[in-house]
N, CA, C and O of each residue as an XYZ file, in Angstrom:
236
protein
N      14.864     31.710    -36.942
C      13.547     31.181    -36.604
C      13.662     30.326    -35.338
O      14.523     29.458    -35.192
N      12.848     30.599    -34.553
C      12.666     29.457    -32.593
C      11.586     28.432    -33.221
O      10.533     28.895    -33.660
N      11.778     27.368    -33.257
C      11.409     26.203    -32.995
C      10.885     26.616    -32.008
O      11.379     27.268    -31.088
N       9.057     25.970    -32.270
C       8.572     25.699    -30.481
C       8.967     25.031    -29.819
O       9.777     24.281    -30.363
N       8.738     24.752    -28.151
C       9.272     23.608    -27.428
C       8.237     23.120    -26.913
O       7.398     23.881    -26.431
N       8.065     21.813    -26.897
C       6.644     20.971    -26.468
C       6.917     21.261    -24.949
O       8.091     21.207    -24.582
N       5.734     21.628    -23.837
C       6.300     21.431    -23.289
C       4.652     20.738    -22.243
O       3.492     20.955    -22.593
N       5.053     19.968    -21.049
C       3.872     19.270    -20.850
C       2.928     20.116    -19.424
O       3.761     20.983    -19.159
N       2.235     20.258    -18.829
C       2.076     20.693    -17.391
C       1.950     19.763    -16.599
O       1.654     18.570    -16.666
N       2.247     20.559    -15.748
C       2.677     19.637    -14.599
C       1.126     19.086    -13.767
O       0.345     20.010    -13.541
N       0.760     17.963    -13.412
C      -0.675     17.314    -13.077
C      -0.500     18.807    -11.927
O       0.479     19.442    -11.536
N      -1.916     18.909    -11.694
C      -2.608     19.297    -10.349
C      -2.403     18.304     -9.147
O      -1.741     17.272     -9.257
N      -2.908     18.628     -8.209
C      -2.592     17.737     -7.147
C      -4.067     17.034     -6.761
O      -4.286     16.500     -5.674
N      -5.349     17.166     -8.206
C      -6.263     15.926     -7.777
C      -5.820     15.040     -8.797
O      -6.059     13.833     -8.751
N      -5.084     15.673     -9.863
C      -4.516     14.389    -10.835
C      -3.494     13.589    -10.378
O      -3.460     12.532    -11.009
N      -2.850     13.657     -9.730
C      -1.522     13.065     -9.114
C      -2.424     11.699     -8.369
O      -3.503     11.643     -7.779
N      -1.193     10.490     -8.801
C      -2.173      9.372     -8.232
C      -1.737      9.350     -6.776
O      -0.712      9.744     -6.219
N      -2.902      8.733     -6.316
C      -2.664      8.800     -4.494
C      -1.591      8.349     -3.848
O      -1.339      7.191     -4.183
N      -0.612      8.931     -2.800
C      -0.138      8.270     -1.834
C      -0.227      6.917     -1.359
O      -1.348      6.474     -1.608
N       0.685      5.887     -0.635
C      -0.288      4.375     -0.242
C      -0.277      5.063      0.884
O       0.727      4.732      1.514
N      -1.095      6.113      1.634
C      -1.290      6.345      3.342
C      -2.615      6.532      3.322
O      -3.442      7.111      2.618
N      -2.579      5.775      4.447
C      -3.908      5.628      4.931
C      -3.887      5.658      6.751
O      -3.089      5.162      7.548
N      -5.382      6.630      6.992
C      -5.629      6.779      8.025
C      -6.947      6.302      8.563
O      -8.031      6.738      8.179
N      -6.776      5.346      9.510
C      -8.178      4.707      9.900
C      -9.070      5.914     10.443
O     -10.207      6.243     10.107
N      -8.565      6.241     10.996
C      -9.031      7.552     12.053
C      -8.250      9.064     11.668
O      -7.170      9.269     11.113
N      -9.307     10.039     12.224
C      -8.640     11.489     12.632
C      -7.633     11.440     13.651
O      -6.837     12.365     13.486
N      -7.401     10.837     14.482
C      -6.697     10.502     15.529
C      -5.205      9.846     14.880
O      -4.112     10.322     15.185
N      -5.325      9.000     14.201
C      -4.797      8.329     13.658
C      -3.738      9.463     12.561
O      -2.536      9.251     12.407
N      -4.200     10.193     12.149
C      -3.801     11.225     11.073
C      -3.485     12.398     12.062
O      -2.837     13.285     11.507
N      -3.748     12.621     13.279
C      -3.109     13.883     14.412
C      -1.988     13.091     14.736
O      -0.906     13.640     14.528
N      -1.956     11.701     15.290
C      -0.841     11.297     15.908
C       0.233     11.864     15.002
O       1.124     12.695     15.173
N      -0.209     11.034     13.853
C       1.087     11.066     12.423
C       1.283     12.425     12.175
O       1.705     12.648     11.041
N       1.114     13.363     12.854
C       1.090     15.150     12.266
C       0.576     15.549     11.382
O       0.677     16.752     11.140
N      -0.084     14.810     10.652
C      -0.537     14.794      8.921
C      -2.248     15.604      9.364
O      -2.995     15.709      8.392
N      -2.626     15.957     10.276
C      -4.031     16.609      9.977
C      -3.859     18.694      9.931
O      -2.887     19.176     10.512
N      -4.502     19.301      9.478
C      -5.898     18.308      8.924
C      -5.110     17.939      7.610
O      -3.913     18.212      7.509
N      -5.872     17.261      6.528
C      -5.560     16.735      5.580
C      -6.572     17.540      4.518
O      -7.649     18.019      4.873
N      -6.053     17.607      3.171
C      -7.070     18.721      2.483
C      -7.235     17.752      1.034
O      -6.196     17.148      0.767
N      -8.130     17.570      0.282
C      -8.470     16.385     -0.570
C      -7.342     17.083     -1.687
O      -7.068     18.202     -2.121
N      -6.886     15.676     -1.849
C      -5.896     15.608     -2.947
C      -4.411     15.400     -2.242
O      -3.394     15.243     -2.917
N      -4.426     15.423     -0.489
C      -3.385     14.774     -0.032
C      -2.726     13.847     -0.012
O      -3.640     13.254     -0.586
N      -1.972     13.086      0.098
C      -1.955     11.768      0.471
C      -2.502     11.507      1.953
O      -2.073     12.068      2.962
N      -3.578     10.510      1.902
C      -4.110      9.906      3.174
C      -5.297     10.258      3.165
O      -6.156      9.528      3.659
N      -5.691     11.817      2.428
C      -7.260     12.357      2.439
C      -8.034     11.341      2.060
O      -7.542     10.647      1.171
N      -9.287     10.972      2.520
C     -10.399     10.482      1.837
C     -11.657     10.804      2.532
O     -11.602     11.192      3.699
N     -12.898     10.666      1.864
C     -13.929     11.517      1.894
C     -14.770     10.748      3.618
O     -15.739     11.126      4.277
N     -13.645      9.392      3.819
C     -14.476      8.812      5.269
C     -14.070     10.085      6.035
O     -14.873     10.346      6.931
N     -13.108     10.895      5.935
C     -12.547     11.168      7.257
C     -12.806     13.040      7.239
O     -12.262     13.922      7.904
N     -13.896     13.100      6.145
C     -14.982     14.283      5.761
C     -15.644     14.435      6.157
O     -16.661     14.355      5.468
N     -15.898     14.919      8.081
C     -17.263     14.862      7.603
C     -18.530     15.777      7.118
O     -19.679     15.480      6.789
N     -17.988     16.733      7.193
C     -18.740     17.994      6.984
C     -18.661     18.316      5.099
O     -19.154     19.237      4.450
N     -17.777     17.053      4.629
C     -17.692     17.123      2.723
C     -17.011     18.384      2.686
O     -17.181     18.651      1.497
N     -16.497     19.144      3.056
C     -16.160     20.473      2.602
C     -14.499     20.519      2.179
O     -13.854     21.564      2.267
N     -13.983     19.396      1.768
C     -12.362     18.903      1.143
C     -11.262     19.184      2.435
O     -10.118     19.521      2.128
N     -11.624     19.041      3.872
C     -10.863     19.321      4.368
C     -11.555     18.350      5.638
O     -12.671     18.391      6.156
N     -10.195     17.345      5.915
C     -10.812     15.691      6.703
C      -9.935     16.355      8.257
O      -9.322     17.421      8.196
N      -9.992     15.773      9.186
C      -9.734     15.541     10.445
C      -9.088     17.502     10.982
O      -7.979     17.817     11.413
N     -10.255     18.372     10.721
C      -9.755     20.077     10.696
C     -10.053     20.110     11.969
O      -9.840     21.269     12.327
N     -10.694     19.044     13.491
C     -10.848     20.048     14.479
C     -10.058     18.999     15.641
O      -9.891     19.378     16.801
């Protein structure tokens, strides 16, 4: 007889708690190589959205 094995999943990447990065600016997030940034990144947040469509500093 197999014994089940508990086993847990692994968070998504909007469950995962945030990064501490932060970008004042799109500029700010090109310098750092980090754009574009897609929500659930570290550094994404909805200031640097502006079109809302989960994807910050894309042009």
């Amino acid at each position: 007889m197999v014994t089940p094995v508990s086993r847990t999943k692994e968070p998504e990447a909007s469950e995962k708690p945030s990064e501490s990065v932060y970008y004042a600016s799109c500029s700010d997030a090109k310098a750092a190589g980090a754009a574009p940034l897609h929500a659930g990144d570290p550094g994404y947040r909805a200031g640097l959205d502006r079109d809302g469509d989960g994807v910050a500093c894309e042009a």
